[in-house]
CSV table of C-alpha atoms and ligand atoms in Angstrom, one decimal:
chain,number,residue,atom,x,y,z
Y,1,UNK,CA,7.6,10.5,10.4
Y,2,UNK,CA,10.8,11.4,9.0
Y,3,UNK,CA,10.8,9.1,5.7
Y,4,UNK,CA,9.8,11.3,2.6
Y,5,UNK,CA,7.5,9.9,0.5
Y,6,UNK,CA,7.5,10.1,-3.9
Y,7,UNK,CA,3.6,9.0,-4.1
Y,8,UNK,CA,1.0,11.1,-2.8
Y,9,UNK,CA,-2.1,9.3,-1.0
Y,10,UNK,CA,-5.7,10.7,-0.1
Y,11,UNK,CA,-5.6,11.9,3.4
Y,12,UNK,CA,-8.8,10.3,3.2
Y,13,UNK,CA,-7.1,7.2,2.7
Y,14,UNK,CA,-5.5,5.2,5.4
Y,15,UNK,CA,-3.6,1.8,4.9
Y,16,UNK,CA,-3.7,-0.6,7.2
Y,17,UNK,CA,-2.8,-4.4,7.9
Y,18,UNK,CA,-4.9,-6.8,5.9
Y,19,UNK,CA,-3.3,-10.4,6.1
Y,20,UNK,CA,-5.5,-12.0,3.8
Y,21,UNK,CA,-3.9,-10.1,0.9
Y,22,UNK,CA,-0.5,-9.8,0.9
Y,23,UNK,CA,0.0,-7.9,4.4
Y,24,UNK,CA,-1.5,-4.1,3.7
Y,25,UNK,CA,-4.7,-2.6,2.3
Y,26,UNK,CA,-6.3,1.2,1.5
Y,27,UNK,CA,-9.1,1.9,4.0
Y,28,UNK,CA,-11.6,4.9,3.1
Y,29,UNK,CA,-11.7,6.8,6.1
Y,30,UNK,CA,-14.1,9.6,5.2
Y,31,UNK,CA,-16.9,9.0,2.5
Y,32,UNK,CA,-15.0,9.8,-1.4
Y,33,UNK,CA,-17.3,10.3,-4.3
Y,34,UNK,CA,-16.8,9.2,-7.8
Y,35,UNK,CA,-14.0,10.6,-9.7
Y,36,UNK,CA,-12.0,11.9,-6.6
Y,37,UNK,CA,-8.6,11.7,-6.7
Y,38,UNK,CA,-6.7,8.2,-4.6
Y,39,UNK,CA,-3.7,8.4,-5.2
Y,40,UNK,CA,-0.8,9.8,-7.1
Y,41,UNK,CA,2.0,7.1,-7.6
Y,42,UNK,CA,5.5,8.6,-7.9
Y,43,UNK,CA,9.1,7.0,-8.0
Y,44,UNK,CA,11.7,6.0,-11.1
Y,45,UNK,CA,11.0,5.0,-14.4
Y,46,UNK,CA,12.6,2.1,-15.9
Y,47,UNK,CA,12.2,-0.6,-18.5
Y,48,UNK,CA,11.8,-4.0,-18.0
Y,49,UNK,CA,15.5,-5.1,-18.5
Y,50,UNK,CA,15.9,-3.0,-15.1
Y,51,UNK,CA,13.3,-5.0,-13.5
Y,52,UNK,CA,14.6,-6.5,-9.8
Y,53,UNK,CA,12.3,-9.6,-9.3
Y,54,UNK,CA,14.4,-9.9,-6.2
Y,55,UNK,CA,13.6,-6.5,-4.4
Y,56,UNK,CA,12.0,-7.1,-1.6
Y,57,UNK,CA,7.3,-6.4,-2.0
Y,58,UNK,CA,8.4,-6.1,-6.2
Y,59,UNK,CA,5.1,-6.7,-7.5
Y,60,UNK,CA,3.3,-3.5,-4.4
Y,61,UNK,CA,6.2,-1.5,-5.7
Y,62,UNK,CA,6.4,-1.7,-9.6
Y,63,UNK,CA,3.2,-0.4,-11.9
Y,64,UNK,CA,3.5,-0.5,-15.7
Y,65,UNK,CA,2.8,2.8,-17.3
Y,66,UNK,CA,3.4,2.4,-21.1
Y,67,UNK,CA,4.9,-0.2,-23.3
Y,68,UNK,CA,8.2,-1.7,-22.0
Y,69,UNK,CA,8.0,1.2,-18.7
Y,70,UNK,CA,7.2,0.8,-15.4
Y,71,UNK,CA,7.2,3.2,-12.3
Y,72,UNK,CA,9.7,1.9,-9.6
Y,73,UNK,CA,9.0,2.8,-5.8
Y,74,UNK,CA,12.5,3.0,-3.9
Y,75,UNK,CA,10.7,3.1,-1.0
Y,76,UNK,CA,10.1,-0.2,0.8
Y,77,UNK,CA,6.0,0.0,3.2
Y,78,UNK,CA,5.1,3.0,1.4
Y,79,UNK,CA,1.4,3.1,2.3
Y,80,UNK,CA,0.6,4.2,-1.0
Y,81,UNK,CA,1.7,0.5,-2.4
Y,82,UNK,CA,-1.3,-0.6,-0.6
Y,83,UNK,CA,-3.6,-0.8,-3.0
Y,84,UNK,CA,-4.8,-4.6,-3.5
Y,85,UNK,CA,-6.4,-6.3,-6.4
Y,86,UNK,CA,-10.2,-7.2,-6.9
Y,87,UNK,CA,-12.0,-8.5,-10.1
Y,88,UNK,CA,-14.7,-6.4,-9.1
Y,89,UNK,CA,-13.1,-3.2,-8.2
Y,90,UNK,CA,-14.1,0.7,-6.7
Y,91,UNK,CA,-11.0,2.7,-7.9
Y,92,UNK,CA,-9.7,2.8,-11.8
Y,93,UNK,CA,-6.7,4.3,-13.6
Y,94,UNK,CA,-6.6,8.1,-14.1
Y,95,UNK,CA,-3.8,8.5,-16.2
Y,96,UNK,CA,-0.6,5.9,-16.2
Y,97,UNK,CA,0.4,6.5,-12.4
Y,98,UNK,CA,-3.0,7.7,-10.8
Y,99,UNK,CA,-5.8,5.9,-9.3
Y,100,UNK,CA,-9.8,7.4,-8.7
Y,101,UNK,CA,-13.1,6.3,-7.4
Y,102,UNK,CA,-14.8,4.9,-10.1
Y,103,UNK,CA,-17.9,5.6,-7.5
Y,104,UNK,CA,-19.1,6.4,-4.6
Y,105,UNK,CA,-16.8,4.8,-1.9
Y,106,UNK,CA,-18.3,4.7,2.3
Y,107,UNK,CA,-15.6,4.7,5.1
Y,108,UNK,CA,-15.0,1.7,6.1
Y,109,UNK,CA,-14.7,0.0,2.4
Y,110,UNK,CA,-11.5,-1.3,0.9
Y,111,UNK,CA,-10.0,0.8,-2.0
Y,112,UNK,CA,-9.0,-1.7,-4.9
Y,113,UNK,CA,-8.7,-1.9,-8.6
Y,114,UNK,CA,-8.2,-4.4,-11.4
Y,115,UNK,CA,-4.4,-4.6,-12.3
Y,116,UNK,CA,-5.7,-5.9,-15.5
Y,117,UNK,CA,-6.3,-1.5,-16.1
Y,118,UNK,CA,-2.4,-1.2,-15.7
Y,119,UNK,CA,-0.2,-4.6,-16.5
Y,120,UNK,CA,0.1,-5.6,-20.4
Y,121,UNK,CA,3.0,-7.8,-19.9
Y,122,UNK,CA,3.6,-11.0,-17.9
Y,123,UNK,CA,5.5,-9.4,-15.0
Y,124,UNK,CA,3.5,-9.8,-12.1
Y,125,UNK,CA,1.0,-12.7,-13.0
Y,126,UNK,CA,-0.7,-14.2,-10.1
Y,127,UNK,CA,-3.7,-16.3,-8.8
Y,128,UNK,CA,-6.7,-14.4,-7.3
Y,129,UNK,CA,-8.5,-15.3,-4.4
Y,130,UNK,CA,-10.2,-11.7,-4.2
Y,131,UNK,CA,-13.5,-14.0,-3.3
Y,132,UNK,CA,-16.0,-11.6,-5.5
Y,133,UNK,CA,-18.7,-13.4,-8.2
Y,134,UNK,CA,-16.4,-11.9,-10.8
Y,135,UNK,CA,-13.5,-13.0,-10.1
Y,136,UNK,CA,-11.6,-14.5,-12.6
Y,137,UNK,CA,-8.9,-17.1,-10.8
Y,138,UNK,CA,-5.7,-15.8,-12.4
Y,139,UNK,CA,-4.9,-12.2,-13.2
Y,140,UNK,CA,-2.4,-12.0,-16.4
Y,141,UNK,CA,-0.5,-9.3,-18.5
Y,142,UNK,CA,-3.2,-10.1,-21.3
Y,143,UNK,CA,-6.1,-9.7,-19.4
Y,144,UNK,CA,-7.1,-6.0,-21.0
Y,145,UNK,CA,-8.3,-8.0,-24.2
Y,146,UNK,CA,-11.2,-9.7,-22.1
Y,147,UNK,CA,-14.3,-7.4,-24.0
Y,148,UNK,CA,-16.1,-8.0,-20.1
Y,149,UNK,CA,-13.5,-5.7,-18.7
Y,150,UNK,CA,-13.2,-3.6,-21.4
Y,151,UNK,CA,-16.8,-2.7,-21.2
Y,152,UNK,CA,-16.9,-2.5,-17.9
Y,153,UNK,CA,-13.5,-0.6,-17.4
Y,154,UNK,CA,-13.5,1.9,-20.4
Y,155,UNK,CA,-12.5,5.1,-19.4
Y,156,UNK,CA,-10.3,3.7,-16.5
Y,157,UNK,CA,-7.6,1.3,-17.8
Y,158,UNK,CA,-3.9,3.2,-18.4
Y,159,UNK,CA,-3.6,5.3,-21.4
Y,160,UNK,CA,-1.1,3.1,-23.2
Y,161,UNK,CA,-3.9,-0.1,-22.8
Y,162,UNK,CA,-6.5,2.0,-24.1
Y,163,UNK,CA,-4.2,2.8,-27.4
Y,164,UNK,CA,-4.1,-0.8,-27.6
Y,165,UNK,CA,-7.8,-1.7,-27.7
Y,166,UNK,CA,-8.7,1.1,-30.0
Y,167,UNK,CA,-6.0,-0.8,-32.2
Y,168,UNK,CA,-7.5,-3.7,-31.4
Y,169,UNK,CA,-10.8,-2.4,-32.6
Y,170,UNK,CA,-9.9,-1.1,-35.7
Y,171,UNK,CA,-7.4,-4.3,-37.0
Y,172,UNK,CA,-10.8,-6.8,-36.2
V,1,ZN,ZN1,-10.3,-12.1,-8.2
C-alpha cells in the first residue's frame, strides 16, 4: 500500500464490497463500544460553487461540514468513503468531519449513519432502500428539521445542524 491516505479509519474497521449499496461498506471487525472513535474524515475544503457533480463516487467523497462548506476527498476508493446510509443507524457525527458509535457495535455488523446528521442542502439527495422499519424513502438536505430525528439524533448531528435547530427552537 503505497497510496497515502487524508482520512483516518478504525483499525477496527474494515471496508469491504457490499453491492447492494453503492459497491463498498464499513465492517466492524473487533467489538467497538459506544462513543469510540470511526473515523476521522480528512481532505479539502470547498464551497458549493466548487462542487464537481462529475467526479467520479461524488456523493462517497464529499461531506458538508458547515453552511455553504464541504470536505472534498481527492482520493478516489478511499475505504474510509465507505460509510453507507441507514434511517436507523449505529454511528453519529462527532464534530463536522468525524463519525462515533452511538452504541455498542459486534463484529460482524455494518457501520452506518444518517446523512440527514451531516447534509443541510440539496446536494446529494437520493432514494433509500436501507430496508429498516424507519426508513424514510428519500433522504434530503432538509431532513434535520424532522423532530423524530432530532430526538433521536441529538447529540450526533454536525455542529453547524445543531446551531440550526437550537434556532429553530427559539424562532417557534
Ligand atoms: Zn432508509
Amino acid at each position: 500500500m503505497t497510496e497515502k491516505f487524508y482520512s483516518w479509519l478504525s483499525p477496527k474497521l474494515e471496508a469491504g464490497p457490499f453491492h447492494q449499496k453503492g459497491g463498498c461498506g464499513i465492517i466492524a471487525r473487533q467489538p467497538i463500544a459506544k462513543g469510540e472513535v470511526l473515523v476521522m474524515w480528512g481532505g479539502r475544503i470547498i464551497t458549493s460553487s466548487e462542487l464537481d457533480f462529475s467526479v467520479p463516487d461524488f456523493s462517497k467523497r464529499v461531506l458538508q461540514v458547515d453552511e455553504d462548506l464541504f470536505l472534498f476527498n481527492p482520493l478516489v476508493n478511499d475505504p474510509a468513503d465507505c460509510f453507507n446510509h441507514s434511517c436507523d443507524p449505529n454511528a453519529g457525527m462527532n464534530g463536522p468531519t468525524s463519525l462515533i458509535a452511538m452504541g455498542d457495535i459486534a463484529v460482524g455488523e455494518e457501520i452506518t449513519f444518517d446523512y440527514a446528521m451531516c447534509d443541510g442542502s440539496a446536494y446529494d439527495e437520493f432514494d433509500c432502500n436501507c430496508e429498516m422499519p424507519r426508513c424514510r424513502h428519500h433522504v434530503s438536505g432538509a431532513d434535520w428539521k424532522i423532530p423524530d430525528l432530532q430526538e433521536r439524533y441529538a447529540g450526533y448531528f454536525s455542529p453547524y445542524l445543531h446551531r440550526r435547530i437550537a434556532a429553530s427552537v427559539l424562532h417557534l
